[in-house]
mmCIF file of C-alpha atoms and ligand atoms in Angstrom:
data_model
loop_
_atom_site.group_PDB
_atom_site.id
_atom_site.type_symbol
_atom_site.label_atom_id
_atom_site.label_comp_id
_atom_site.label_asym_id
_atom_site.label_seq_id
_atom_site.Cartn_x
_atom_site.Cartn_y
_atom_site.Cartn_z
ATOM 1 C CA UNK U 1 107.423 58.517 153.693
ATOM 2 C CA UNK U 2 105.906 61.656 152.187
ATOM 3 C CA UNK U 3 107.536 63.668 149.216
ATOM 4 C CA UNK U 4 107.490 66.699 151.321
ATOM 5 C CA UNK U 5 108.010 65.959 154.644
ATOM 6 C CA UNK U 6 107.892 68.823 157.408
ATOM 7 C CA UNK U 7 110.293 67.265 160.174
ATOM 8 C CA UNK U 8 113.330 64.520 159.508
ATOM 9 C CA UNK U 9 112.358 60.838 160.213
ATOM 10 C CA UNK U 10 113.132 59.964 164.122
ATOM 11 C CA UNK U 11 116.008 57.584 164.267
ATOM 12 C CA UNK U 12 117.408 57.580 167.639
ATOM 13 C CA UNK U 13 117.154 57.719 171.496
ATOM 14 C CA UNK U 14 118.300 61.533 171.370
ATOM 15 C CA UNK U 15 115.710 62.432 168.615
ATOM 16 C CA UNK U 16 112.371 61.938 170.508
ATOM 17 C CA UNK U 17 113.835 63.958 173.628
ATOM 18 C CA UNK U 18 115.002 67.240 171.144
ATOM 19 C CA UNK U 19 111.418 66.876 169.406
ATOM 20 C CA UNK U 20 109.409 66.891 172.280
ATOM 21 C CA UNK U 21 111.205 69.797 173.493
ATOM 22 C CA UNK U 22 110.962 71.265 169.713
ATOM 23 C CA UNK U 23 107.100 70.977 169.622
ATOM 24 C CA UNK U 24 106.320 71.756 173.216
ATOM 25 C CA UNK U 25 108.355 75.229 172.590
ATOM 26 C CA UNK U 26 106.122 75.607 168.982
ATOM 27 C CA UNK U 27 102.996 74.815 170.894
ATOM 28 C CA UNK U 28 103.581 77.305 173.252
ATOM 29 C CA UNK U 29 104.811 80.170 170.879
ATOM 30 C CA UNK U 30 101.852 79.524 168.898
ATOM 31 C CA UNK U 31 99.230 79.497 171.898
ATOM 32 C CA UNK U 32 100.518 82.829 173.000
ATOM 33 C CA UNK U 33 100.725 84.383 169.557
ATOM 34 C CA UNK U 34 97.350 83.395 168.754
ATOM 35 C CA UNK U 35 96.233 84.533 172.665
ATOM 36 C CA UNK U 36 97.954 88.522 171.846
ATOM 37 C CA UNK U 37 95.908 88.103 168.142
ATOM 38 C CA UNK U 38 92.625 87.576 169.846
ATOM 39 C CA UNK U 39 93.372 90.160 172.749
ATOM 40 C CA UNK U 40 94.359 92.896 169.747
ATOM 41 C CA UNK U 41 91.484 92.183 167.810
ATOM 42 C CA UNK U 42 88.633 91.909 170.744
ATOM 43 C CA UNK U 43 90.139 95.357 171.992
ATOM 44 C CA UNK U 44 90.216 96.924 168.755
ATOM 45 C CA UNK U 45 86.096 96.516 168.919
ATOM 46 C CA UNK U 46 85.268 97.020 172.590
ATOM 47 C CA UNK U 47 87.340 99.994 172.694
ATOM 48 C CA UNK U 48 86.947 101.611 169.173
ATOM 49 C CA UNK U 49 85.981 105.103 169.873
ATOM 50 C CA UNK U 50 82.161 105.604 169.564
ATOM 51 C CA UNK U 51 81.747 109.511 169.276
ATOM 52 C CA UNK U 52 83.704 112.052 168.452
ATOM 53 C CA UNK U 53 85.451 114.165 170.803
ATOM 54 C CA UNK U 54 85.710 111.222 173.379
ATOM 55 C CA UNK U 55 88.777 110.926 175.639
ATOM 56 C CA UNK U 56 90.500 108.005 176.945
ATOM 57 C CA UNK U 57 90.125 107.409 180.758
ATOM 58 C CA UNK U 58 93.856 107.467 182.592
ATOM 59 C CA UNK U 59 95.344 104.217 183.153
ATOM 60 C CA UNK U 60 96.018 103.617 186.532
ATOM 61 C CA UNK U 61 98.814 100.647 187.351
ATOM 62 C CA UNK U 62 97.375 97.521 188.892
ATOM 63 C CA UNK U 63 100.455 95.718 191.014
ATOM 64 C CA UNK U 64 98.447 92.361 190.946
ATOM 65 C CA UNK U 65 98.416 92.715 187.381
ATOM 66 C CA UNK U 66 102.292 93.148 186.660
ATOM 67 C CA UNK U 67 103.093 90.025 189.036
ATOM 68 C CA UNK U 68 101.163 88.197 187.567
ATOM 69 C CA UNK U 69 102.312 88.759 183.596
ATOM 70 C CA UNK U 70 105.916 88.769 185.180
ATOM 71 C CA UNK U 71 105.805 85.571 187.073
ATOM 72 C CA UNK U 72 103.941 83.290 184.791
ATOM 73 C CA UNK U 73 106.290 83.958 181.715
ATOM 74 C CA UNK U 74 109.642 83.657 184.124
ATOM 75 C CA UNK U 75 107.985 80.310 185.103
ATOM 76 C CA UNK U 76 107.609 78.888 182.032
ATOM 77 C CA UNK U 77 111.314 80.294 180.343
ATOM 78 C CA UNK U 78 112.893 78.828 183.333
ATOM 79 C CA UNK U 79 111.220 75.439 182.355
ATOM 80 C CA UNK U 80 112.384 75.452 178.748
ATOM 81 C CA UNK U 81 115.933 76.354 180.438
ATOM 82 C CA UNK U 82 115.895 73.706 182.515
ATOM 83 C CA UNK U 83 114.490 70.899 180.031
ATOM 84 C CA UNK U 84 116.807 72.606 177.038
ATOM 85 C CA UNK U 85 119.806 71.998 179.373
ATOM 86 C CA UNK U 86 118.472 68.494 180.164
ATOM 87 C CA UNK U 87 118.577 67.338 176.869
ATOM 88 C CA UNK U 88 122.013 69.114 176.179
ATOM 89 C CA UNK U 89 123.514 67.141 178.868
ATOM 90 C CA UNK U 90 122.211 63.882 177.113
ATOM 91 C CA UNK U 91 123.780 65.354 173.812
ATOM 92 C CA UNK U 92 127.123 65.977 175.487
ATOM 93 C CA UNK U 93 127.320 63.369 177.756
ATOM 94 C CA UNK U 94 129.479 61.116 175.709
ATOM 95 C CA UNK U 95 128.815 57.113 177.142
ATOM 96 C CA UNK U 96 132.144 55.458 178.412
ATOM 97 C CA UNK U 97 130.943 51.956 176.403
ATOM 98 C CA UNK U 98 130.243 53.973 172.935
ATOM 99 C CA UNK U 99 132.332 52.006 169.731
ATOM 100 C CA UNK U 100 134.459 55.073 168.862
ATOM 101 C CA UNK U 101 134.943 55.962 164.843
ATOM 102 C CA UNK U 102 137.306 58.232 163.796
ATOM 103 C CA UNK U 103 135.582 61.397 161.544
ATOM 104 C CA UNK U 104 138.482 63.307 159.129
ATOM 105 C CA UNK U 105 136.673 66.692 157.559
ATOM 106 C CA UNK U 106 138.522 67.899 154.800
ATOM 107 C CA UNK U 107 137.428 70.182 151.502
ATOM 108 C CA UNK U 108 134.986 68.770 150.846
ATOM 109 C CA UNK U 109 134.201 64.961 152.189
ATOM 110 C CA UNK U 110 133.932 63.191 155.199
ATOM 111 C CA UNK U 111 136.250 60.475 155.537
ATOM 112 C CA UNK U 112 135.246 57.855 158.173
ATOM 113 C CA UNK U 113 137.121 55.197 159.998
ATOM 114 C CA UNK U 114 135.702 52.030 162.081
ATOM 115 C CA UNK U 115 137.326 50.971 165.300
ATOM 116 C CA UNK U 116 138.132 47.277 163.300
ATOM 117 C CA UNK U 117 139.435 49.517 160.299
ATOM 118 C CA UNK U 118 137.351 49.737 158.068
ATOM 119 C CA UNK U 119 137.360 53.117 156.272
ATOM 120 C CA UNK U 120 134.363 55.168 154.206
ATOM 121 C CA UNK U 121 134.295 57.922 152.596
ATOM 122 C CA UNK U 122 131.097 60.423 152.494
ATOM 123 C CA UNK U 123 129.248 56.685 153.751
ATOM 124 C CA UNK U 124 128.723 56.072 157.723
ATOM 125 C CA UNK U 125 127.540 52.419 158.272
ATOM 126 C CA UNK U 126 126.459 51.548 162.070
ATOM 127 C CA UNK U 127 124.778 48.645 163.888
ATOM 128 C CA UNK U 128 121.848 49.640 165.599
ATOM 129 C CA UNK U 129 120.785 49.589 168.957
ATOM 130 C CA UNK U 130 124.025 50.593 169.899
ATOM 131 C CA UNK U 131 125.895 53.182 171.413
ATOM 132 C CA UNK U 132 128.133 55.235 168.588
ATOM 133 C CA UNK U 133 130.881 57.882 169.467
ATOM 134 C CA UNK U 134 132.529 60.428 166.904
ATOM 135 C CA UNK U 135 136.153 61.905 167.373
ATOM 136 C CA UNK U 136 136.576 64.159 164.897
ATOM 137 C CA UNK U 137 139.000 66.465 163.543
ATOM 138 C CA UNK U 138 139.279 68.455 160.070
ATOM 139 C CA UNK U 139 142.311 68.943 157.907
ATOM 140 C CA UNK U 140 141.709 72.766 157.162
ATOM 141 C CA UNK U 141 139.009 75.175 157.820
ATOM 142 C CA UNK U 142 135.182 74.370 160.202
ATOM 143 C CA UNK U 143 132.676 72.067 159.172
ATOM 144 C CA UNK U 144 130.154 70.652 160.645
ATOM 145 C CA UNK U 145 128.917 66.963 161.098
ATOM 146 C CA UNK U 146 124.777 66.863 161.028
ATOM 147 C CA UNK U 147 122.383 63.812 160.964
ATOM 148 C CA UNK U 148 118.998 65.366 160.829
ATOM 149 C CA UNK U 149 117.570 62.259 161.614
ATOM 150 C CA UNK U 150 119.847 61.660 164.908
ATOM 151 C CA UNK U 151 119.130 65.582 166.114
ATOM 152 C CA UNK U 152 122.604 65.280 166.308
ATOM 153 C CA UNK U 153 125.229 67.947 165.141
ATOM 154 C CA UNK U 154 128.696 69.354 166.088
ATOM 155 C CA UNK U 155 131.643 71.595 164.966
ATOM 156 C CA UNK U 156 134.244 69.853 163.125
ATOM 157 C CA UNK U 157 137.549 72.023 163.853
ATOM 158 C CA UNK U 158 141.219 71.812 162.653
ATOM 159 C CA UNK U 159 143.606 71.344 165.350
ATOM 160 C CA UNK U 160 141.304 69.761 168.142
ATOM 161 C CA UNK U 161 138.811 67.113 168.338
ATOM 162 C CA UNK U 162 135.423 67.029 168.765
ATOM 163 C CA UNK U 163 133.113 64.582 169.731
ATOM 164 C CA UNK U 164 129.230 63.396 169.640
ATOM 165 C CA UNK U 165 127.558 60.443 170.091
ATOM 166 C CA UNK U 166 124.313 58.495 169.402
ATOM 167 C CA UNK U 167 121.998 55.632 169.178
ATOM 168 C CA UNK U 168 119.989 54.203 166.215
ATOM 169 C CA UNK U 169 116.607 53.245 166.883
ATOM 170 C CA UNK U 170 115.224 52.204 162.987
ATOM 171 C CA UNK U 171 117.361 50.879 160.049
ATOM 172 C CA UNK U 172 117.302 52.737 157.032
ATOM 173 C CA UNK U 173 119.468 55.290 155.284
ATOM 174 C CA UNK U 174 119.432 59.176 155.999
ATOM 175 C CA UNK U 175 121.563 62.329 155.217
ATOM 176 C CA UNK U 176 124.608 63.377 156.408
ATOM 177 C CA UNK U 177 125.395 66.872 156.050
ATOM 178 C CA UNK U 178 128.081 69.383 156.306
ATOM 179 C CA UNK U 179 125.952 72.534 158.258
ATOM 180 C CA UNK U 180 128.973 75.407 158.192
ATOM 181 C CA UNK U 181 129.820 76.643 155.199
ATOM 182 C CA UNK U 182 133.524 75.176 154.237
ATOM 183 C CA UNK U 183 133.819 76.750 150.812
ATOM 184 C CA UNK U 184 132.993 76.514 146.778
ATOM 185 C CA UNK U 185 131.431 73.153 147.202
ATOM 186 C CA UNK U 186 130.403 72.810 150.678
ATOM 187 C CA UNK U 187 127.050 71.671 149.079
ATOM 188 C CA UNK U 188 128.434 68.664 148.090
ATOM 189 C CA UNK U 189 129.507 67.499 151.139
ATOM 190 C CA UNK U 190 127.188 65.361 151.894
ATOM 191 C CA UNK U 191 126.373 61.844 152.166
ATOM 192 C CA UNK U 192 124.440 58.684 153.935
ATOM 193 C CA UNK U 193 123.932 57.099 157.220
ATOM 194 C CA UNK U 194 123.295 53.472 156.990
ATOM 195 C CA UNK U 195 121.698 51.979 159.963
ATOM 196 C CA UNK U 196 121.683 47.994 159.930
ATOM 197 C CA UNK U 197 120.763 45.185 161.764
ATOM 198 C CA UNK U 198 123.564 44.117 164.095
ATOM 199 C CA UNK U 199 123.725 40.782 162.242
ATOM 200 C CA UNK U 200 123.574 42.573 158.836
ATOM 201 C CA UNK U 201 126.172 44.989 160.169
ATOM 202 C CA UNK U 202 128.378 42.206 160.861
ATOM 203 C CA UNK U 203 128.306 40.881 156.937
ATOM 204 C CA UNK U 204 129.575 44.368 156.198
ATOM 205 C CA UNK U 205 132.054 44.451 158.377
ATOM 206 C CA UNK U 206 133.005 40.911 156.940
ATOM 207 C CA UNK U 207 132.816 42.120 153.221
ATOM 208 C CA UNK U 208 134.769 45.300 153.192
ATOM 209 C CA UNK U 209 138.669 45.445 152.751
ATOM 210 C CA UNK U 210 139.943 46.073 156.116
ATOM 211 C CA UNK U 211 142.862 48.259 157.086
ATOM 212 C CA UNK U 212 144.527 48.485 160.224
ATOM 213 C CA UNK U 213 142.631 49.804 163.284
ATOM 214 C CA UNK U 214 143.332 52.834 164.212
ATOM 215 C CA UNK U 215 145.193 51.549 167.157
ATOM 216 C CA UNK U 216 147.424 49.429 164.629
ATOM 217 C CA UNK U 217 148.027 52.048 162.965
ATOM 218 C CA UNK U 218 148.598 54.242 165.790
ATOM 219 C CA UNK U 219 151.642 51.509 167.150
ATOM 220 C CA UNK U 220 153.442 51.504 163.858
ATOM 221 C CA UNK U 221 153.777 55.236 163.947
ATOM 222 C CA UNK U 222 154.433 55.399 167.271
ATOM 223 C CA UNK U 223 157.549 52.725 166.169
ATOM 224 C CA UNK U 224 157.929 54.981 162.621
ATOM 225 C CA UNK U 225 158.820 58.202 165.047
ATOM 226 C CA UNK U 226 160.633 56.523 167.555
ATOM 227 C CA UNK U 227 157.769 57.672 170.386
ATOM 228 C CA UNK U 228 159.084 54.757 172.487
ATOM 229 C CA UNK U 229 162.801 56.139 172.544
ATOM 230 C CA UNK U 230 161.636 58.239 174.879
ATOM 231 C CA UNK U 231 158.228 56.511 176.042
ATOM 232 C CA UNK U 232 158.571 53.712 177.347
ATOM 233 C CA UNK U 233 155.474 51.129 178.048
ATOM 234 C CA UNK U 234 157.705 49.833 180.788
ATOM 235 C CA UNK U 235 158.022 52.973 182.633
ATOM 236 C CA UNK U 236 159.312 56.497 182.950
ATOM 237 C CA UNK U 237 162.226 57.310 181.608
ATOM 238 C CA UNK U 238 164.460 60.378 182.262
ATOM 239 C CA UNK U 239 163.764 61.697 178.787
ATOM 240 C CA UNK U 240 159.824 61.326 179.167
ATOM 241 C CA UNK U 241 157.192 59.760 180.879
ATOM 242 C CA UNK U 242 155.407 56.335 180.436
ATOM 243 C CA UNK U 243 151.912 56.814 178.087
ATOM 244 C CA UNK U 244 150.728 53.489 179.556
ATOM 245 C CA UNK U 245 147.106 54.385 181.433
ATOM 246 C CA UNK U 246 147.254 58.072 181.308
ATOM 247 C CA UNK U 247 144.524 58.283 178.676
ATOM 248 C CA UNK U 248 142.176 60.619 180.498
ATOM 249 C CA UNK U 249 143.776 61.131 184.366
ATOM 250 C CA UNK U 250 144.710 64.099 185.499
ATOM 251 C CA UNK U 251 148.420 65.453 185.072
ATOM 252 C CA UNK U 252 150.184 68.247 187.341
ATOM 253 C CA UNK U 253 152.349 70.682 184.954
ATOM 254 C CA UNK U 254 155.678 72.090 185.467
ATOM 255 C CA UNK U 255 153.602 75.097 186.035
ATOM 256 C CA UNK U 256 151.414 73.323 188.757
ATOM 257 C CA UNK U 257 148.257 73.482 187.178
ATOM 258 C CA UNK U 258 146.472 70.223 186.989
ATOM 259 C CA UNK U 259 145.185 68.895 183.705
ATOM 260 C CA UNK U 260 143.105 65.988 182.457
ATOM 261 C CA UNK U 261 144.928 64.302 179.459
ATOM 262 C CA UNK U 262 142.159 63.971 177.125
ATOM 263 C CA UNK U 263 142.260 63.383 173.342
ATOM 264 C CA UNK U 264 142.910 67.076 173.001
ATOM 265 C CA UNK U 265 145.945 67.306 175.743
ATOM 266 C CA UNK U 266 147.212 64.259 173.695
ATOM 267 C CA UNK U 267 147.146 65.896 170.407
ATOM 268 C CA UNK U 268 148.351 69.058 171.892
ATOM 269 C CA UNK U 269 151.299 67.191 173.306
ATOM 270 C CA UNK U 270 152.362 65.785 169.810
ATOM 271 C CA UNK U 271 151.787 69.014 168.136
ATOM 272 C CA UNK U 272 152.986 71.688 170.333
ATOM 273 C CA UNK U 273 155.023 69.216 173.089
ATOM 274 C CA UNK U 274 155.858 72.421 174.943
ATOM 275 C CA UNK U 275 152.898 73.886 175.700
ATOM 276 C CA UNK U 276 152.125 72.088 178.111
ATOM 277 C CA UNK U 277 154.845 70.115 180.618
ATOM 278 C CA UNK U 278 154.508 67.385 182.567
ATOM 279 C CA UNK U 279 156.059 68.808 185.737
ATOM 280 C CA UNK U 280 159.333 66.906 186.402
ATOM 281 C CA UNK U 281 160.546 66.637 182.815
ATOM 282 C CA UNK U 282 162.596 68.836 180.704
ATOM 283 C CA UNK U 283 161.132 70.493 177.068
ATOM 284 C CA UNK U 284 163.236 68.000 174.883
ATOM 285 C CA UNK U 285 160.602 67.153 172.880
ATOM 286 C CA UNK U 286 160.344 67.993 169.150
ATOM 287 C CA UNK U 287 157.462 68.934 167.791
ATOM 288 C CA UNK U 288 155.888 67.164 165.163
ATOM 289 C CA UNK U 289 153.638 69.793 163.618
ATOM 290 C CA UNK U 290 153.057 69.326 160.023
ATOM 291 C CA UNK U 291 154.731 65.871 160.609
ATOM 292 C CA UNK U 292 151.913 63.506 160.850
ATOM 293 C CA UNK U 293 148.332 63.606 159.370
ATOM 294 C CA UNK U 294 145.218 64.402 161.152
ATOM 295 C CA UNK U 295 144.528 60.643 160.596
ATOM 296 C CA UNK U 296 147.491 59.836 162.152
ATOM 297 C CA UNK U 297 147.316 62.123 164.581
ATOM 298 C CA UNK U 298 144.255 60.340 165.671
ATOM 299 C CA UNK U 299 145.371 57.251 164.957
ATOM 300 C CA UNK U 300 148.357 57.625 168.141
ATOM 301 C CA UNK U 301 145.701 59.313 170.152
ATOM 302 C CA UNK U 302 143.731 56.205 170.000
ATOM 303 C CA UNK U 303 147.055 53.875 170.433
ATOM 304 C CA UNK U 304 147.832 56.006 173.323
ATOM 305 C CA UNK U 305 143.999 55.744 174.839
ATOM 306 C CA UNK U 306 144.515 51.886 174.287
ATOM 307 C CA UNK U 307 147.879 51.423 176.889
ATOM 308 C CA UNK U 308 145.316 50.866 179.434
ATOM 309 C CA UNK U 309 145.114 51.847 183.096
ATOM 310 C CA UNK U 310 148.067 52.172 185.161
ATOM 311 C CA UNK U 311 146.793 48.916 186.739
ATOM 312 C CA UNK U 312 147.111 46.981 183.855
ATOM 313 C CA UNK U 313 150.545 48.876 183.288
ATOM 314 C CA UNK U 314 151.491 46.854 186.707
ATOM 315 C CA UNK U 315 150.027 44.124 185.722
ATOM 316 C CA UNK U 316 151.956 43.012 182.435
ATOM 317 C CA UNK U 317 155.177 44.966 183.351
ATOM 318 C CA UNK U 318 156.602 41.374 183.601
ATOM 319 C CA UNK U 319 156.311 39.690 180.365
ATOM 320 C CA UNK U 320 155.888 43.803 178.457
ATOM 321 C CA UNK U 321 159.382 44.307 179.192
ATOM 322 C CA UNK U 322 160.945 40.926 178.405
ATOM 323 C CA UNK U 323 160.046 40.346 175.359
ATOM 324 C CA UNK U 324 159.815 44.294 173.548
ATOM 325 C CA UNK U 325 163.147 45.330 176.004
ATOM 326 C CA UNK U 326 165.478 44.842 173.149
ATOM 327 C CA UNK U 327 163.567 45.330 170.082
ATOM 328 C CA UNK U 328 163.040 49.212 172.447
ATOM 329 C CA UNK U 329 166.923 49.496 172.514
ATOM 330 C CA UNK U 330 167.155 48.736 168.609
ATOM 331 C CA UNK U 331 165.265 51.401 167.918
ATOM 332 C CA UNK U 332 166.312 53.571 170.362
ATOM 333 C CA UNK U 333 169.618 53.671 169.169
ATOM 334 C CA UNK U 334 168.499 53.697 165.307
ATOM 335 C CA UNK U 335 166.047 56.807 166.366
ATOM 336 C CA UNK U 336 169.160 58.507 168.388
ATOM 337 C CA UNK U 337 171.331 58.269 165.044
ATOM 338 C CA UNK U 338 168.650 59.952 163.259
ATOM 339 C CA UNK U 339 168.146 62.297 165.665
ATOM 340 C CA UNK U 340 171.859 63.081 166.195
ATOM 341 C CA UNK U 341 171.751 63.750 162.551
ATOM 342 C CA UNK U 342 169.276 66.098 162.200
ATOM 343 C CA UNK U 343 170.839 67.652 165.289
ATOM 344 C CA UNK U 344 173.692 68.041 163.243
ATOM 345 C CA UNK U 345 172.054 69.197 159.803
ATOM 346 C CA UNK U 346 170.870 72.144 162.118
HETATM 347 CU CU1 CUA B 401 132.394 71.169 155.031
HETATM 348 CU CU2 CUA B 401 130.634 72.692 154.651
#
């Protein structure tokens, strides 16, 4: 590698696409400034006034002319628009398959979590060769997550998530960057991005201390604030509605819009429960604002998301309800007494 290098290494499927788009968009900005520099100079010699007293002849407009400097450079700014929006779709288009991590941005560090558990802190490790998804969320003000060598980079804001996604193509380690300025030591929130074999990746894995998953985690909160004294896996209950396989379908509101419950609706609906209604049910939900983490905010997003599809919901209704029907009604009634007592406190 050189000391000085002009451009970050290339280390995924998304970084060739921006870079070819990059240097096309140089190469063409430099042709045309280097076209006007020629033009200016060769004019400023074959027109330089010979003899004093002469006078300019009138310019008379040449319609041939002015279609022709018009269309050309519409032509070739609607092609960078359409090739710029072509690779933005890649970058946006989020794979259904991609192993999700959880990102947490905070003052000033990035803390990471794997979908087995595994948890980092200003360190990403990934397998290469395949398809990697960020959710991620920041406990106070904007940051931003950037891997110059991905070409990959997106807002990291509190109260919603955000997401990106990418593919290493070449082990090795490269920056990680915070790119919006968070405060006194936003400088130092930085860190690496360790691409490994798969096989490699695996001893890692194997090494490290693992937590919970985030969908562990996610279930013993969801038990911790009695979530299933009102949800249900089994089904809808007058109080609320069943979470099982609604992970990203659409929802009609008590208002009668229509909503898709993505990972922000489902953070939303723990946060501000009101705000938005499932039509049908009554706003009897507390809100848990200030309650629970980002992290574990997050962490019952991702429980939620793993219920499964309201197939599979049919499927194991049999055997889901037999065996967690009572363990439900314990802690429904130990979650009622609590909340009868802070009913009462009030
Ligand atoms: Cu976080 Cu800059």
């Amino acid at each position: 590698m050189l000391d000085f290098p002009l451009f970050p290494e290339s280390a995924s499927t998304f970084a060739p696409k921006v870079d070819a788009l990059y240097f096309f968009t140089l190469a063409l900005t430099a042709f045309f400034t280097l076209l006007i520099f020629a033009a200016v100079l060769f004019m400023f010699v074959k027109y330089r006034r010979t003899e004093e007293n002469q006078v300019g002849d009138p310019i008379h407009g040449s319609t041939l002319l002015e279609i022709i400097w018009s269309v050309i450079p519409f032509l070739i700014v609607m092609l960078l628009f359409f090739w710029g929006a072509q690779v933005f779709w890649v970058g946006v288009s989020i794979p259904e398959d991609a192993r999700e991590y959880l990102v947490t941005g905070k003052q000033w560090m990035w803390k990471i979590q794997h979908p087995e558990g595994h948890r980092e802190i200003n360190t990403l490790h990934v397998p290469i060769g395949e398809k990697i998804k960020l959710t991620m969320t920041s406990e106070d003000v904007i940051h931003s997550f950037f891997i110059p060598a991905f070409r990959v980079k997106q807002d990291v804001l509190p109260g919603r998530y955000t997401q990106l996604w990418f593919e290493a193509t070449k082990t090795g380690e490269y920056h990680l960057f915070c790119t919006e300025y968070c405060g006194a030591e936003h400088s130092q929130m930085i860190g690496t991005v360790t691409v490994m074999e798969k096989d490699e990746y695996q001893d890692w894995l194997a090494g490290g201390i693992v937590g919970s998953s985030p969908v562990a985690s996610g279930e013993e909160l969801f038990q911790q604030y009695a979530c299933n004294t009102c949800h249900e896996n089994s089904g809808d209950t007058l109080r609320g509605p069943s979470l099982k396989g609604i992970a990203g379908n659409a929802v009609t509101l008590a208002d009668g819009a229509s909503v898709n419950r993505d990972e922000n609706y489902l953070r939303e609906s723990i946060v501000r429960p009101s705000s938005k209604m499932v039509a049908g049910y009554q706003n009897l939900m507390p809100t848990y604002q200030g309650q629970i983490t980002e992290e574990g905010l997050s962490h019952l997003v991702a429980y939620i998301k793993s219920l499964g599809s309201e197939a599979d919901a049919n499927e194991n209704s049999g055997h889901g309800s037999s065996d967690h029907g009572e363990s439900h009604d314990d802690e429904a009634a130990d979650a009622e007494s609590t909340e009868s007592t802070e009913a009462s406190a009030e």
